Amino acid sequence: LNPLLQAMESEVSAAFGSGEPEDILSRAFKLTVTREDICTLQPRGWLNDRIMNFYMGLLVERSKKQGYPAVYAFNTFFYSKLSSASHQGVKKWTKGVDIFKHDLILVPIHLKTHWTLLVVDLREKTIKYFDSLGQRGDHICKTILEYLEEESRERRNIELTASEWTLHSMGTREIPQQNNGNDCGVFVCKFADFISRDKPIIFTPEHMPYFRRKMVWEIIHQQLL
């Protein structure tokens, strides 16, 4: 993990610096990111939905390049809507999209004051839950599998065989854990970053300050380093 170049550092500092909260610093994926949004990436900041969704958009864009797994990412509001309204409530969210043509599906999840990530690997038929506080999400994995069954039946007229799927909540010895109360959003973004490159998750909590500043540059420039 190379340190940010000096030019990048000054740009990041400027984004955090003087200016109006409503100043637009980036626009893509039908999203507008303001200085106020970017400032959630400051130390001890809690990442908001706009930052999370924008970063997922960057991961999806990168996945279109040769050599990367094909990635589909759901909006951060998807799981809460699915939980409250079942498949019928999110039926239109995939209009014109066959999620089963992808290799990986990312589902960022907001649990009141905590971010977690669920990853569907369609190649391996696995559903894994990543929580940087070590909490289990077995019921979340089950909810997503039921969604996939409904979606496959509805969109493709194909029945999924649930017994062929492996559901797993990642343990505290399998993935890095946060050591404070505010880095969960960054952990989710970096879990998704490494997984969407088929790379082992090798970062540590000590990388979080670097990741925060790197994400500022990436969002402003709309490209991943």
Short mmCIF file of C-alpha atoms in Angstrom, two decimals:
data_model
loop_
_atom_site.label_atom_id
_atom_site.label_comp_id
_atom_site.label_asym_id
_atom_site.label_seq_id
_atom_site.Cartn_x
_atom_site.Cartn_y
_atom_site.Cartn_z
CA LEU A 1 0.00 0.00 0.00
CA ASN A 2 1.91 3.01 -1.28
CA PRO A 3 1.33 6.35 0.44
CA LEU A 4 -0.65 8.96 -1.43
CA LEU A 5 1.40 11.19 -3.67
CA GLN A 6 1.91 14.73 -2.41
CA ALA A 7 -0.37 16.11 -5.11
CA MET A 8 -3.13 13.80 -3.99
CA GLU A 9 -2.61 14.75 -0.36
CA SER A 10 -3.04 18.45 -1.10
CA GLU A 11 -6.17 17.70 -3.13
CA VAL A 12 -7.66 15.66 -0.30
CA SER A 13 -6.87 18.40 2.21
CA ALA A 14 -8.55 20.93 -0.08
CA ALA A 15 -11.67 18.75 -0.27
CA PHE A 16 -11.84 18.72 3.52
CA GLY A 17 -10.94 22.41 3.71
CA SER A 18 -12.74 25.68 3.26
CA GLY A 19 -15.82 25.81 1.10
CA GLU A 20 -19.54 25.43 1.34
CA PRO A 21 -21.03 22.10 2.50
CA GLU A 22 -23.23 22.01 -0.60
CA ASP A 23 -20.31 22.43 -3.04
CA ILE A 24 -20.47 19.60 -5.61
CA LEU A 25 -17.18 17.69 -5.75
CA SER A 26 -18.20 14.75 -7.94
CA ARG A 27 -21.12 13.56 -10.02
CA ALA A 28 -21.65 10.07 -11.50
CA PHE A 29 -23.89 6.99 -11.25
CA LYS A 30 -26.92 9.31 -10.93
CA LEU A 31 -25.40 10.58 -7.69
CA THR A 32 -24.07 13.96 -6.63
CA VAL A 33 -21.36 14.06 -3.96
CA THR A 34 -20.99 17.29 -2.00
CA ARG A 35 -18.24 18.55 0.28
CA GLU A 36 -20.47 17.60 3.21
CA ASP A 37 -20.59 14.01 1.92
CA ILE A 38 -16.82 13.91 1.36
CA CYS A 39 -16.23 15.17 4.90
CA THR A 40 -17.72 11.94 6.26
CA LEU A 41 -14.39 10.44 5.15
CA GLN A 42 -12.52 12.56 7.65
CA PRO A 43 -11.06 10.75 10.67
CA ARG A 44 -13.82 9.38 12.90
CA GLY A 45 -16.48 10.29 10.32
CA TRP A 46 -19.41 7.97 9.66
CA LEU A 47 -19.78 7.26 5.94
CA ASN A 48 -23.21 8.13 4.55
CA ASP A 49 -25.32 6.39 1.91
CA ARG A 50 -24.12 8.67 -0.87
CA ILE A 51 -20.46 7.85 -0.29
CA MET A 52 -21.19 4.13 0.03
CA ASN A 53 -23.28 4.01 -3.13
CA PHE A 54 -20.79 6.10 -5.11
CA TYR A 55 -17.92 3.80 -4.13
CA MET A 56 -19.96 0.72 -5.07
CA GLY A 57 -20.52 2.41 -8.44
CA LEU A 58 -16.76 2.76 -8.88
CA LEU A 59 -16.31 -0.95 -8.15
CA VAL A 60 -18.96 -1.88 -10.72
CA GLU A 61 -17.29 0.36 -13.32
CA ARG A 62 -13.91 -1.23 -12.68
CA SER A 63 -15.43 -4.70 -13.04
CA LYS A 64 -16.21 -3.95 -16.68
CA LYS A 65 -12.50 -4.03 -17.46
CA GLN A 66 -10.90 -7.20 -18.75
CA GLY A 67 -9.59 -9.50 -16.08
CA TYR A 68 -12.04 -8.55 -13.34
CA PRO A 69 -15.07 -10.52 -12.12
CA ALA A 70 -18.39 -9.08 -13.36
CA VAL A 71 -19.88 -7.22 -10.38
CA TYR A 72 -23.41 -6.04 -9.62
CA ALA A 73 -23.98 -3.84 -6.57
CA PHE A 74 -27.30 -3.12 -4.92
CA ASN A 75 -28.15 0.28 -3.45
CA THR A 76 -27.70 0.68 0.30
CA PHE A 77 -31.48 0.94 0.70
CA PHE A 78 -32.10 -2.43 -0.97
CA TYR A 79 -31.83 -4.74 2.03
CA SER A 80 -34.05 -2.67 4.34
CA LYS A 81 -36.70 -2.51 1.62
CA LEU A 82 -36.39 -6.26 0.97
CA SER A 83 -36.72 -6.96 4.71
CA SER A 84 -39.88 -4.93 5.06
CA ALA A 85 -41.60 -5.67 1.74
CA SER A 86 -40.12 -9.00 0.52
CA HIS A 87 -39.31 -9.67 -3.14
CA GLN A 88 -42.45 -7.93 -4.33
CA GLY A 89 -41.24 -4.67 -2.79
CA VAL A 90 -37.95 -4.68 -4.71
CA LYS A 91 -39.14 -6.38 -7.87
CA LYS A 92 -38.64 -3.25 -9.98
CA TRP A 93 -35.11 -2.67 -8.72
CA THR A 94 -33.70 -5.13 -11.25
CA LYS A 95 -35.90 -4.16 -14.17
CA GLY A 96 -33.93 -4.78 -17.36
CA VAL A 97 -31.07 -6.43 -15.45
CA ASP A 98 -30.24 -10.11 -15.13
CA ILE A 99 -28.22 -10.23 -11.92
CA PHE A 100 -27.46 -13.89 -12.57
CA LYS A 101 -25.21 -12.94 -15.50
CA HIS A 102 -22.71 -11.49 -13.01
CA ASP A 103 -19.99 -13.23 -11.01
CA LEU A 104 -20.46 -11.29 -7.79
CA ILE A 105 -23.33 -9.39 -6.19
CA LEU A 106 -22.49 -6.84 -3.50
CA VAL A 107 -25.14 -5.91 -0.94
CA PRO A 108 -24.06 -3.10 1.40
CA ILE A 109 -26.29 -3.19 4.47
CA HIS A 110 -27.06 -0.41 6.96
CA LEU A 111 -28.11 -1.69 10.38
CA LYS A 112 -29.22 1.55 12.09
CA THR A 113 -25.72 2.79 13.04
CA HIS A 114 -23.53 0.08 11.53
CA TRP A 115 -22.45 -0.88 8.00
CA THR A 116 -21.96 -4.52 6.95
CA LEU A 117 -21.57 -6.29 3.61
CA LEU A 118 -23.13 -9.37 2.06
CA VAL A 119 -21.50 -10.95 -0.99
CA VAL A 120 -23.13 -13.41 -3.36
CA ASP A 121 -20.64 -15.39 -5.43
CA LEU A 122 -22.68 -16.88 -8.25
CA ARG A 123 -19.67 -18.84 -9.50
CA GLU A 124 -19.25 -20.72 -6.23
CA LYS A 125 -22.90 -20.57 -5.10
CA THR A 126 -21.91 -18.96 -1.83
CA ILE A 127 -23.43 -16.17 0.25
CA LYS A 128 -21.03 -14.63 2.75
CA TYR A 129 -21.63 -11.99 5.39
CA PHE A 130 -18.84 -9.58 6.38
CA ASP A 131 -19.12 -7.67 9.66
CA SER A 132 -16.13 -5.76 11.05
CA LEU A 133 -17.64 -6.05 14.55
CA GLY A 134 -17.85 -9.82 14.33
CA GLN A 135 -21.62 -10.16 14.53
CA ARG A 136 -23.26 -13.04 12.70
CA GLY A 137 -25.69 -12.42 9.85
CA ASP A 138 -27.08 -15.89 9.21
CA HIS A 139 -30.64 -14.56 8.95
CA ILE A 140 -29.47 -11.94 6.44
CA CYS A 141 -27.82 -14.62 4.29
CA LYS A 142 -31.04 -16.63 4.41
CA THR A 143 -33.13 -13.59 3.41
CA ILE A 144 -30.88 -12.97 0.39
CA LEU A 145 -31.01 -16.63 -0.68
CA GLU A 146 -34.81 -16.50 -0.56
CA TYR A 147 -34.65 -13.32 -2.64
CA LEU A 148 -32.42 -15.03 -5.21
CA GLU A 149 -34.85 -17.94 -5.41
CA GLU A 150 -37.75 -15.56 -6.08
CA GLU A 151 -35.75 -13.47 -8.53
CA SER A 152 -34.62 -16.53 -10.50
CA ARG A 153 -38.14 -17.88 -10.63
CA GLU A 154 -39.59 -14.52 -11.67
CA ARG A 155 -36.96 -13.36 -14.17
CA ARG A 156 -35.64 -16.59 -15.65
CA ASN A 157 -38.28 -19.19 -14.83
CA ILE A 158 -35.48 -21.24 -13.27
CA GLU A 159 -35.71 -22.85 -9.84
CA LEU A 160 -32.62 -22.49 -7.66
CA THR A 161 -31.72 -25.49 -5.55
CA ALA A 162 -31.18 -24.03 -2.05
CA SER A 163 -29.28 -27.12 -0.87
CA GLU A 164 -26.53 -26.36 -3.42
CA TRP A 165 -25.78 -23.02 -1.75
CA THR A 166 -23.39 -22.35 1.13
CA LEU A 167 -24.26 -19.57 3.57
CA HIS A 168 -21.56 -18.31 5.92
CA SER A 169 -21.02 -15.45 8.37
CA MET A 170 -17.32 -14.63 8.31
CA GLY A 171 -15.67 -15.12 11.70
CA THR A 172 -13.41 -12.70 13.56
CA ARG A 173 -10.38 -14.79 12.64
CA GLU A 174 -11.30 -14.81 8.95
CA ILE A 175 -11.56 -11.07 8.34
CA PRO A 176 -10.03 -7.96 9.99
CA GLN A 177 -12.05 -6.26 12.72
CA GLN A 178 -12.42 -2.57 13.46
CA ASN A 179 -10.95 -1.21 16.69
CA ASN A 180 -13.20 1.84 17.01
CA GLY A 181 -16.82 2.85 16.57
CA ASN A 182 -16.66 4.68 13.25
CA ASP A 183 -14.69 2.73 10.61
CA CYS A 184 -17.39 0.19 9.65
CA GLY A 185 -18.25 1.98 6.39
CA VAL A 186 -14.62 2.04 5.27
CA PHE A 187 -14.28 -1.64 6.17
CA VAL A 188 -17.31 -2.46 4.00
CA CYS A 189 -15.89 -0.51 1.05
CA LYS A 190 -12.51 -2.23 1.34
CA PHE A 191 -14.04 -5.68 1.82
CA ALA A 192 -15.92 -5.03 -1.43
CA ASP A 193 -12.81 -3.64 -3.13
CA PHE A 194 -10.65 -6.71 -2.38
CA ILE A 195 -13.43 -9.23 -3.05
CA SER A 196 -14.32 -7.62 -6.39
CA ARG A 197 -10.71 -8.22 -7.49
CA ASP A 198 -10.70 -11.82 -6.19
CA LYS A 199 -7.94 -10.77 -3.80
CA PRO A 200 -7.40 -12.03 -0.26
CA ILE A 201 -8.45 -9.55 2.43
CA ILE A 202 -5.08 -8.61 3.87
CA PHE A 203 -5.59 -5.08 5.21
CA THR A 204 -5.65 -4.16 8.90
CA PRO A 205 -7.35 -1.46 11.03
CA GLU A 206 -4.12 0.53 10.76
CA HIS A 207 -4.80 1.07 7.05
CA MET A 208 -8.08 2.91 7.67
CA PRO A 209 -6.71 6.51 7.78
CA TYR A 210 -4.92 5.87 4.47
CA PHE A 211 -8.02 4.28 2.93
CA ARG A 212 -10.18 7.23 3.94
CA ARG A 213 -7.94 9.74 2.17
CA LYS A 214 -7.47 7.47 -0.84
CA MET A 215 -11.25 7.15 -1.19
CA VAL A 216 -11.61 10.94 -1.26
CA TRP A 217 -9.27 11.15 -4.25
CA GLU A 218 -10.95 8.20 -6.00
CA ILE A 219 -14.44 9.66 -5.59
CA ILE A 220 -13.40 13.11 -6.78
CA HIS A 221 -11.59 11.67 -9.82
CA GLN A 222 -14.13 8.87 -10.35
CA GLN A 223 -11.42 6.24 -10.69
CA LEU A 224 -9.91 3.62 -8.42
CA LEU A 225 -6.19 3.63 -7.72
#
